[in-house]
Coordinates of C-alpha atoms and ligand atoms in Angstrom, one line a residue:
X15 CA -6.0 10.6 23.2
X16 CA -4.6 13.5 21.0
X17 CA -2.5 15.8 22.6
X18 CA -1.8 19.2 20.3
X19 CA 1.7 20.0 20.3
X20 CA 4.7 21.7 17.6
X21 CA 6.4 19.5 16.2
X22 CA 9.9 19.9 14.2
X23 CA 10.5 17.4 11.8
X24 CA 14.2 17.5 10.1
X25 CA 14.8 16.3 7.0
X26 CA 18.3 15.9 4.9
X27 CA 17.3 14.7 1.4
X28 CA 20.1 11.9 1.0
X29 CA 19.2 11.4 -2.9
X30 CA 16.0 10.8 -4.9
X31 CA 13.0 11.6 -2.8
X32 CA 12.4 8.9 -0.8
X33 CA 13.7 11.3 2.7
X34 CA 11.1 14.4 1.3
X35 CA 8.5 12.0 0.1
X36 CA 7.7 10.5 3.8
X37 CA 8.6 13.5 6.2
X38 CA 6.0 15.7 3.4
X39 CA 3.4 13.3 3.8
X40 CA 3.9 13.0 7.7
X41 CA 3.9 16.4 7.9
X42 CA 1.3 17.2 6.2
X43 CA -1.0 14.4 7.5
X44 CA 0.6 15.4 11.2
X45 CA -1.4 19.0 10.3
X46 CA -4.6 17.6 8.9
X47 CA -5.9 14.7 11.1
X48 CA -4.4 15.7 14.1
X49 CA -4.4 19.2 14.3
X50 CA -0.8 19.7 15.2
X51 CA 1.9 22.5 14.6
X52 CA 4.3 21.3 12.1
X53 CA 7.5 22.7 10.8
X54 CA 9.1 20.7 8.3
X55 CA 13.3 21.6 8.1
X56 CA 14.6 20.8 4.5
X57 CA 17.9 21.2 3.4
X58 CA 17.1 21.2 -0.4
X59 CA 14.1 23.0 -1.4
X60 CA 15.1 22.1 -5.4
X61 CA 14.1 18.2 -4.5
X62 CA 10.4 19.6 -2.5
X63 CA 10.2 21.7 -5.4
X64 CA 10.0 18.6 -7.4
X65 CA 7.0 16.9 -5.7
X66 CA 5.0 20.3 -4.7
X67 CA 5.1 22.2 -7.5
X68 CA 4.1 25.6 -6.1
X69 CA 6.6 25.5 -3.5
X70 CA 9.8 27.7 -3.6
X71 CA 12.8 26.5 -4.6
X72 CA 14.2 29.6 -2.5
X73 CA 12.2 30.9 0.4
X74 CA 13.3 30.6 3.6
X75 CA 10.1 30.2 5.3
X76 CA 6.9 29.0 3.2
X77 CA 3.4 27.4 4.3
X78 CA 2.0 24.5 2.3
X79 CA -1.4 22.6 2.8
X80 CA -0.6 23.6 6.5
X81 CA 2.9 22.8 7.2
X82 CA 5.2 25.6 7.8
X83 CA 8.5 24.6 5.6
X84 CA 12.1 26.3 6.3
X85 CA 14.9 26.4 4.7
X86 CA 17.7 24.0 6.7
X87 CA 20.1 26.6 5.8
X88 CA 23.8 26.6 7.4
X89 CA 23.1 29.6 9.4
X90 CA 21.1 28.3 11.8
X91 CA 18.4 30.8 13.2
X92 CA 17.9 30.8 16.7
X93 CA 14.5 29.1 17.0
X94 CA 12.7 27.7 20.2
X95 CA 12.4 24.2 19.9
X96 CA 9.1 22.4 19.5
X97 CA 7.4 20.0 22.1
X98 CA 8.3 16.8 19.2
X99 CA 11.4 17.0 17.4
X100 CA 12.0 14.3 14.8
X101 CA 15.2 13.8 13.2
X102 CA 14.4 11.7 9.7
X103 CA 16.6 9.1 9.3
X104 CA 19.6 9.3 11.1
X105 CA 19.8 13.0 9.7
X106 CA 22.4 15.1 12.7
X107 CA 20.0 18.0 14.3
X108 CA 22.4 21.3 14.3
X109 CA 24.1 21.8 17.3
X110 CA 22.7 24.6 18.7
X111 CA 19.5 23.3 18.3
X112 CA 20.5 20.3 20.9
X113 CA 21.6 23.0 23.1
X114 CA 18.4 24.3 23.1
X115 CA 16.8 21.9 23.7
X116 CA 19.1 20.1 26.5
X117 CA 18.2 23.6 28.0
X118 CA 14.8 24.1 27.9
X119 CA 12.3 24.0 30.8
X120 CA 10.0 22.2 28.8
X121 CA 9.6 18.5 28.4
X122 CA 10.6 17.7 24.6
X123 CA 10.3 14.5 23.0
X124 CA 13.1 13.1 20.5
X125 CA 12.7 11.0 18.4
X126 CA 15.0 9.5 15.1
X127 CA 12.4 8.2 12.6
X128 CA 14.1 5.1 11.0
X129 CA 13.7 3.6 7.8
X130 CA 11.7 0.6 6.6
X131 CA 12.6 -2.6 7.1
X132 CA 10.7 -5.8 7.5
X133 CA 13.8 -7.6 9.4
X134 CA 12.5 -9.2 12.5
X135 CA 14.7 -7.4 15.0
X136 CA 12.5 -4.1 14.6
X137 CA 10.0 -5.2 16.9
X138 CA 12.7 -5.3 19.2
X139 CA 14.1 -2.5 18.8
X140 CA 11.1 0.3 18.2
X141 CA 10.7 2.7 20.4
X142 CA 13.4 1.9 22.6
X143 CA 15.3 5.4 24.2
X144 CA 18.9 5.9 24.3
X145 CA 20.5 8.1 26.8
X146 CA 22.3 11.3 25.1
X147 CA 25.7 12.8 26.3
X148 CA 23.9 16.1 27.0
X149 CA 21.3 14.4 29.0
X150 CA 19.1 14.4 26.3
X151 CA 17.0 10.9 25.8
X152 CA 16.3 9.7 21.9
X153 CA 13.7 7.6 21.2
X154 CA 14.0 4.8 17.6
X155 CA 10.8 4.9 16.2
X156 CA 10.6 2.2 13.6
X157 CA 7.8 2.1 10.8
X158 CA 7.2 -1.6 10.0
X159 CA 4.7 -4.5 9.1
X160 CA 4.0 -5.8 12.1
X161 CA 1.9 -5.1 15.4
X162 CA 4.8 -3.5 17.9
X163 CA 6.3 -1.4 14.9
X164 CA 5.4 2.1 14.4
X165 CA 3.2 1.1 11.3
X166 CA 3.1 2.7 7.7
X167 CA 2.1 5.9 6.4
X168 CA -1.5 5.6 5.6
X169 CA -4.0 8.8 5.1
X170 CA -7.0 7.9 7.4
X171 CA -9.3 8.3 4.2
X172 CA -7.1 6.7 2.2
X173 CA -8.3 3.8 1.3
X174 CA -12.0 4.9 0.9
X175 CA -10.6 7.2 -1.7
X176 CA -8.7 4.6 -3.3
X177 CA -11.8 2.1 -4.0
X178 CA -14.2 5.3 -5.2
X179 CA -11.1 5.8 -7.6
X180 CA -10.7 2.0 -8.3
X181 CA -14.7 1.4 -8.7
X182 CA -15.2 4.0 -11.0
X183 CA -13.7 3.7 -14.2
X184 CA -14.9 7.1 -15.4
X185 CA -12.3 8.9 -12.9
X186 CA -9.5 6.4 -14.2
X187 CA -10.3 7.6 -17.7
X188 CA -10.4 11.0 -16.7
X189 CA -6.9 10.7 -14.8
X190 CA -5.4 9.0 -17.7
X191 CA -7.0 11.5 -20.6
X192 CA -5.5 13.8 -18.1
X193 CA -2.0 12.9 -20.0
X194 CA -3.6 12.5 -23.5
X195 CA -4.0 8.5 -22.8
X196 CA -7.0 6.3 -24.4
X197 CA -6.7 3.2 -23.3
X198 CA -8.5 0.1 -24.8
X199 CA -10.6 -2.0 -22.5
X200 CA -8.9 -5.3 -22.0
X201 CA -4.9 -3.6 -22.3
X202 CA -3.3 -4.3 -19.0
X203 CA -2.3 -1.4 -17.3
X204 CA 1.4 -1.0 -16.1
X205 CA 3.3 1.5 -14.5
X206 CA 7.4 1.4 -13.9
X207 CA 9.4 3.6 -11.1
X208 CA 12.6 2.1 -10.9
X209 CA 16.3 2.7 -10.7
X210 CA 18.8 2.0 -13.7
X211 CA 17.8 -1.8 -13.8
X212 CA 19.4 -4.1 -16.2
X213 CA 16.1 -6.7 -15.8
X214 CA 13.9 -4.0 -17.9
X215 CA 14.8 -4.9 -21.3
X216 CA 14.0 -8.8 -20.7
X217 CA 11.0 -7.8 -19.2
X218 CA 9.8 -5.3 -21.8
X219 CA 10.7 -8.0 -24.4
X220 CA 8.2 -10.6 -22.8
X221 CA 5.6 -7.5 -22.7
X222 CA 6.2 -7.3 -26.3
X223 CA 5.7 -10.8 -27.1
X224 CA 2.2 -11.5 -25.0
X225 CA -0.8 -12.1 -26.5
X226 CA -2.3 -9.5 -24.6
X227 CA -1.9 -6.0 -25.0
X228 CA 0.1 -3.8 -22.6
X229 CA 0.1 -0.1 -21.6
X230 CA 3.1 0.9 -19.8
X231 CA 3.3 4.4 -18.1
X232 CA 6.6 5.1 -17.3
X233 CA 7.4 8.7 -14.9
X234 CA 10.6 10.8 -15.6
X235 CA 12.9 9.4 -14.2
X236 CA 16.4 7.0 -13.6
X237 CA 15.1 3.9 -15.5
X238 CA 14.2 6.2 -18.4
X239 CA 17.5 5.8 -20.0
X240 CA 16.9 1.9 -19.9
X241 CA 13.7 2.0 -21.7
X242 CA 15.3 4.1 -24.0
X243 CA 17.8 1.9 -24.8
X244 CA 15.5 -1.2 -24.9
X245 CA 13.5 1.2 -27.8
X246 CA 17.1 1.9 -29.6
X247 CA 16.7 5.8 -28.6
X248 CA 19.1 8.4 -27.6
X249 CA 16.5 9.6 -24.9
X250 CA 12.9 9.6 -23.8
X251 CA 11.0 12.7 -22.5
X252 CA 7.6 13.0 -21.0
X253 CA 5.0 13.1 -23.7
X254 CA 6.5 10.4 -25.9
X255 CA 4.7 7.2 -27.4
X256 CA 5.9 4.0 -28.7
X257 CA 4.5 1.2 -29.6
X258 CA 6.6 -2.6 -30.3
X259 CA 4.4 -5.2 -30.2
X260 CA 1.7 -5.6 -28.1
X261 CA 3.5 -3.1 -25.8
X262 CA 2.3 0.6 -25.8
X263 CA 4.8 2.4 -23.8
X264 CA 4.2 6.1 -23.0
X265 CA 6.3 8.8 -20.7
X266 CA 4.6 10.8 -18.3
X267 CA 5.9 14.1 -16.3
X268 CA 7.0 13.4 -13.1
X269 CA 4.1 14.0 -10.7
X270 CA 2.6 15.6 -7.7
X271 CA 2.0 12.4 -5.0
X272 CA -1.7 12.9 -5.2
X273 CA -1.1 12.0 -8.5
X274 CA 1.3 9.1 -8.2
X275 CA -1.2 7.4 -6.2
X276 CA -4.1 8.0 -8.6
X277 CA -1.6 6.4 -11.4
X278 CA -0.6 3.2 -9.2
X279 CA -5.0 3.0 -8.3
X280 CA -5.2 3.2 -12.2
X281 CA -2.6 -0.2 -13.0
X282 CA -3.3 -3.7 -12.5
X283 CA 0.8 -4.1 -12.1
X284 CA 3.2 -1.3 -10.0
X285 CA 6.7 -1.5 -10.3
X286 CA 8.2 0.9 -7.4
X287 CA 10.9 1.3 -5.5
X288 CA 12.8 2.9 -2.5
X289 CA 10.6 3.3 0.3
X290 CA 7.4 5.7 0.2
X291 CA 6.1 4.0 -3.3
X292 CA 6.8 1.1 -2.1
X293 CA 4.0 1.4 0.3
X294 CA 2.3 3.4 -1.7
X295 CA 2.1 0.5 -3.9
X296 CA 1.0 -1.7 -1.1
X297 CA -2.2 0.7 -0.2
X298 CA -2.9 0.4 -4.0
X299 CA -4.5 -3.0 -3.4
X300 CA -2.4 -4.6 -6.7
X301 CA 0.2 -6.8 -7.4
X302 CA 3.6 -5.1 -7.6
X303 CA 8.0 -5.9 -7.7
X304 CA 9.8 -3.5 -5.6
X305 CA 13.2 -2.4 -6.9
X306 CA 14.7 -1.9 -3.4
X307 CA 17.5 0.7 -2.7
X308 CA 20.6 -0.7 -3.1
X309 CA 22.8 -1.0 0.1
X310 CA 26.7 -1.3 0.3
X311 CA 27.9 -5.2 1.1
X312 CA 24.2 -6.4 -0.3
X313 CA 22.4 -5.8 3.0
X314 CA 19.3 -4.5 0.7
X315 CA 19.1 -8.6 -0.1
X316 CA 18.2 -9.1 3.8
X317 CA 15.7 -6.8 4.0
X318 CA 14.4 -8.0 0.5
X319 CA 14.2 -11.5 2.2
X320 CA 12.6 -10.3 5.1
X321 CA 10.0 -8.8 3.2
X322 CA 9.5 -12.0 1.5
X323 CA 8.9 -13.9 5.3
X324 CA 5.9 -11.5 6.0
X325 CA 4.5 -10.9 2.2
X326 CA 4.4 -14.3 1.0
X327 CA 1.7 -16.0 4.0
X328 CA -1.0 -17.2 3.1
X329 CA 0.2 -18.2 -0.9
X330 CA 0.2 -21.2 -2.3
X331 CA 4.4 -22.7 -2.9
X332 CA 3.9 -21.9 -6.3
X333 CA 2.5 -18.5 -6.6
X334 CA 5.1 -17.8 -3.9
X335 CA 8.2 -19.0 -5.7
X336 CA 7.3 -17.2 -8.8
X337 CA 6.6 -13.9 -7.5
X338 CA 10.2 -14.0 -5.2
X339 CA 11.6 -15.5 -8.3
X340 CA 10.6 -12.3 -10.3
X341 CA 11.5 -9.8 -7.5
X342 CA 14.4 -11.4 -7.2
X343 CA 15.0 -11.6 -11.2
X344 CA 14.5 -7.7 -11.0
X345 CA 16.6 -6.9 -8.7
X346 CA 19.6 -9.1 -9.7
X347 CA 18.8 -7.4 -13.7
X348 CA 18.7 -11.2 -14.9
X349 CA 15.9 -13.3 -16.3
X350 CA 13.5 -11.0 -15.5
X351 CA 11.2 -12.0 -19.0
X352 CA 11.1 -15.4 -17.8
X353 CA 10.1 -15.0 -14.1
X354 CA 7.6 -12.4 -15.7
X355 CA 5.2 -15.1 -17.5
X356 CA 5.3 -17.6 -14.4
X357 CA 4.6 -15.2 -12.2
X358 CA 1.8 -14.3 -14.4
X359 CA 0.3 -17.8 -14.1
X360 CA -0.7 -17.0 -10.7
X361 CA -2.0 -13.8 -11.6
X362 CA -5.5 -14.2 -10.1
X363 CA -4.2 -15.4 -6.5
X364 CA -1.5 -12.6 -6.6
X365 CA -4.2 -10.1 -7.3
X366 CA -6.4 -11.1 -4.1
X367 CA -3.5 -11.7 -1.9
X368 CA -2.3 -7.9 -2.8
X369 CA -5.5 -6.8 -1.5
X370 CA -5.7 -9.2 1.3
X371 CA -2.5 -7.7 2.6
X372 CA -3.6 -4.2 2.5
X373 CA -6.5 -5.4 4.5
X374 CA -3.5 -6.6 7.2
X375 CA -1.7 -3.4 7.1
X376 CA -4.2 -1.2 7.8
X377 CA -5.1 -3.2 11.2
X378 CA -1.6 -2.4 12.3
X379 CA -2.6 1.5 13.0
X380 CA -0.6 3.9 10.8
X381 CA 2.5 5.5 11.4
X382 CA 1.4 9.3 12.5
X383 CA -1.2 7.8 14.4
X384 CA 1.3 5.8 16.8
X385 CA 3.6 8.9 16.7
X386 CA 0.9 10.9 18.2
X387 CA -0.4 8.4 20.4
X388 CA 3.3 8.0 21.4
X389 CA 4.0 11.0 22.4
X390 CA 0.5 11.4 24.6
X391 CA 1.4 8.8 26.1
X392 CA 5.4 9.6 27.1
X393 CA 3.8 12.9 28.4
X394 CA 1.3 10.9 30.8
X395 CA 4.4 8.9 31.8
X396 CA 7.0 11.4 32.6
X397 CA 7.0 13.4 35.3
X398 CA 6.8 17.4 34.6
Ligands
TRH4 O1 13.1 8.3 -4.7 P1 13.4 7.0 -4.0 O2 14.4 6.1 -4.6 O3 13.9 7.3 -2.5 C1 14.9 6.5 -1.9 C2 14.4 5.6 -0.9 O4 13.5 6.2 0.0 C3 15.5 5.0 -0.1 O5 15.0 4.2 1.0 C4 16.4 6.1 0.5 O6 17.4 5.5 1.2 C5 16.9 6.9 -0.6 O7 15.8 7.5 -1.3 C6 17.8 8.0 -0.2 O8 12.0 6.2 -3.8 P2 10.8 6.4 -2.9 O9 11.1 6.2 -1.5 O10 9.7 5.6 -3.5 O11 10.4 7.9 -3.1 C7 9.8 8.4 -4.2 C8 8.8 9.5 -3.9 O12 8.4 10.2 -5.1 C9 7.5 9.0 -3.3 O13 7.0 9.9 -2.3 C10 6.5 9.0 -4.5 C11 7.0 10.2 -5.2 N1 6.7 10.3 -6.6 C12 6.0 11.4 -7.0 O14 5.5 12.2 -6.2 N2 5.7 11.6 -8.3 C13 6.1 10.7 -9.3 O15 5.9 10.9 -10.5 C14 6.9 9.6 -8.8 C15 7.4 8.6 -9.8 C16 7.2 9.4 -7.5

């Protein structure tokens, strides 16, 4: 049951592009497969900018792929609000927009998208209300792993598109000639999103070292400077090549998402990070380490180990210690080299169980699905 409604999503782009990466691709994904009316609120065009390139960096009011995106601006305009308001993470709506819709005659659902996190108390707590001081009622809407969470982003024809992409290897040459890359059958393919991460140089030194030969595609951005310093540079730009060993190492633009995914689709290893490549990562069917954000007092490291409960079921001990020993080993920026060639002993089983836990995922319904299920189904249940 699909219900077509407007919906205001409202996002405040903390750093990086984690916040614009998910409420873009909700927004957008909102528009095409449900036929809803979205407008997407941003308070910093610059960082949409980034992952749509022909959006504006300046207009107040633009349409892309659908989605009508304003300017969060100080100034608030005096807009009516939509039938589904989402505030992204925790973001604070403006004031006068409560007001309007605390006094509206219309029924409005609100709800505060949450971020990931595989801890076990978000069953719990998703979708639970909480009564407002104007009267107002906000739902938590949790995205999560399990059945009784709000699910992960997934594309409906995502996954199709990703094994066309993955079973034909003429589109992955074509997508990597795309940045001037030949690669030789029989490299393995990496690519590294990351933050500044001490554990890089250890691992690149044990990439250096293998018999095998490695490609590694590395996007603009943070961990650039690392690499750069592993390689004895001043800087790294998109466009560059080195080569030490049996490591080929190669810088690409930052990229549209489209693209990022094609790139993951394209690597037999993803290193990501954050939240929304994270799962990204996770649709791409391959082994991967997540460089998760770090949180103040070390709270990331529970919802690292959490992660670790739910991904590692159905591996053997060993292939289960060494790939938390090299997720850990990356995100504590020690032995990283190490942890890297026994976690490569179990490569085979890692590869299967990657793919075997996208095959879970997807049975848990995605996350704009639920939304719009949810909010059919708070309209049946509320009185007008
Ligand atoms: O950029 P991030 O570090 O964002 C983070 C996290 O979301 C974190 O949870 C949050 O608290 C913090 O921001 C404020 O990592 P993330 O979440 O992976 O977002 C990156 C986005 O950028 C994702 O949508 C993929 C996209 N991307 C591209 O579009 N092109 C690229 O070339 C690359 C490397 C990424």
């Amino acid at each position: 049951m699909s219900v077509k409604a407007s919906w205001d999503i409202f996002c405040v782009v903390v750093d990086n592009y984690g916040d614009i990466g998910v409420t873009w691709r909700l927004a957008r994904q909102l528009v095409v497969e449900h036929g809803q009316q979205v407008r997407l609120w941003i308070d910093d065009l610059q960082t949409f900018a980034r992952l749509q390139p022909s959006a504006s960096a300046t207009a107040s009011q633009q349409w892309h792929e659908g989605v009508e995106i304003r300017h969060w601006s100080p100034q608030w305009p005096d807009v009516e609000p939509a039938d589904v308001v989402i505030e992204a993470f925790a973001c604070r709506l403006p004031d006068e927009y409560i007001a309007a819709m605390a006094a509206s005659k219309r029924r409005i659902l609100w709800l505060n998208l949450e971020y990931l996190s595989a801890e076990d108390w978000v069953v719990g707590c998703h979708a639970l209300p909480s009564m407002q001081s104007d009267g107002l009622q906000k739902y938590f809407f949790f995205p999560g792993f399990e059945e009784g969470t709000g699910g992960l982003i997934r594309e409906g024809d995502l996954i199709a598109r990703r094994e066309a992409f993955q079973n034909d290897l003429s589109l992955r040459e074509a997508f990597l000639q795309s940045f001037d890359l030949n690669v030789q059958p029989g490299t393995t393919l990496l690519s590294l999103f990351a933050y500044e991460n001490p554990a890089i140089a250890s691992w690149l030194d044990a990439l250096a070292a293998q018999a095998q030969p490695s490609q590694l595609l590395v996007p603009e951005g943070r961990v650039l400077e690392d690499v750069a310093r592993w390689l004895e540079l001043e800087q790294l730009r998109a466009g560059d090549r080195y080569q030490r060993g049996s490591l080929d190492i190669a810088v690409l633009p930052f990229m549209t998402q489209h693209q990022y995914d094609m790139l993951l689709w394209c690597c037999d290893f993803n290193a990501v990070r954050g939240e929304e490549s994270f799962i990204r990562a996770q649709w791409a069917g391959r082994p991967l380490v997540w460089h998760i954000y770090p949180q103040e007092e070390d709270a990331h490291w529970d919802k690292l180990n959490a992660f670790f409960e739910l991904y590692l079921r159905g591996l053997t001990p060993e292939a289960s210690d060494a790939l938390r020993g090299f997720w850990r080993a990356w995100n504590s920026g020690e032995g990283s080299g190490e942890a890297w060639l026994t976690m490569l002993e179990h490569e085979a089983q890692l590869l299967a169980h990657a793919e075997h836990w996208t095959r879970k995922q997807v049975a848990n319904g995605d996350l704009a699905g639920k939304l719009v299920f949810f909010y059919a189904d708070w309209l049946g249940a509320t009185p007008a």
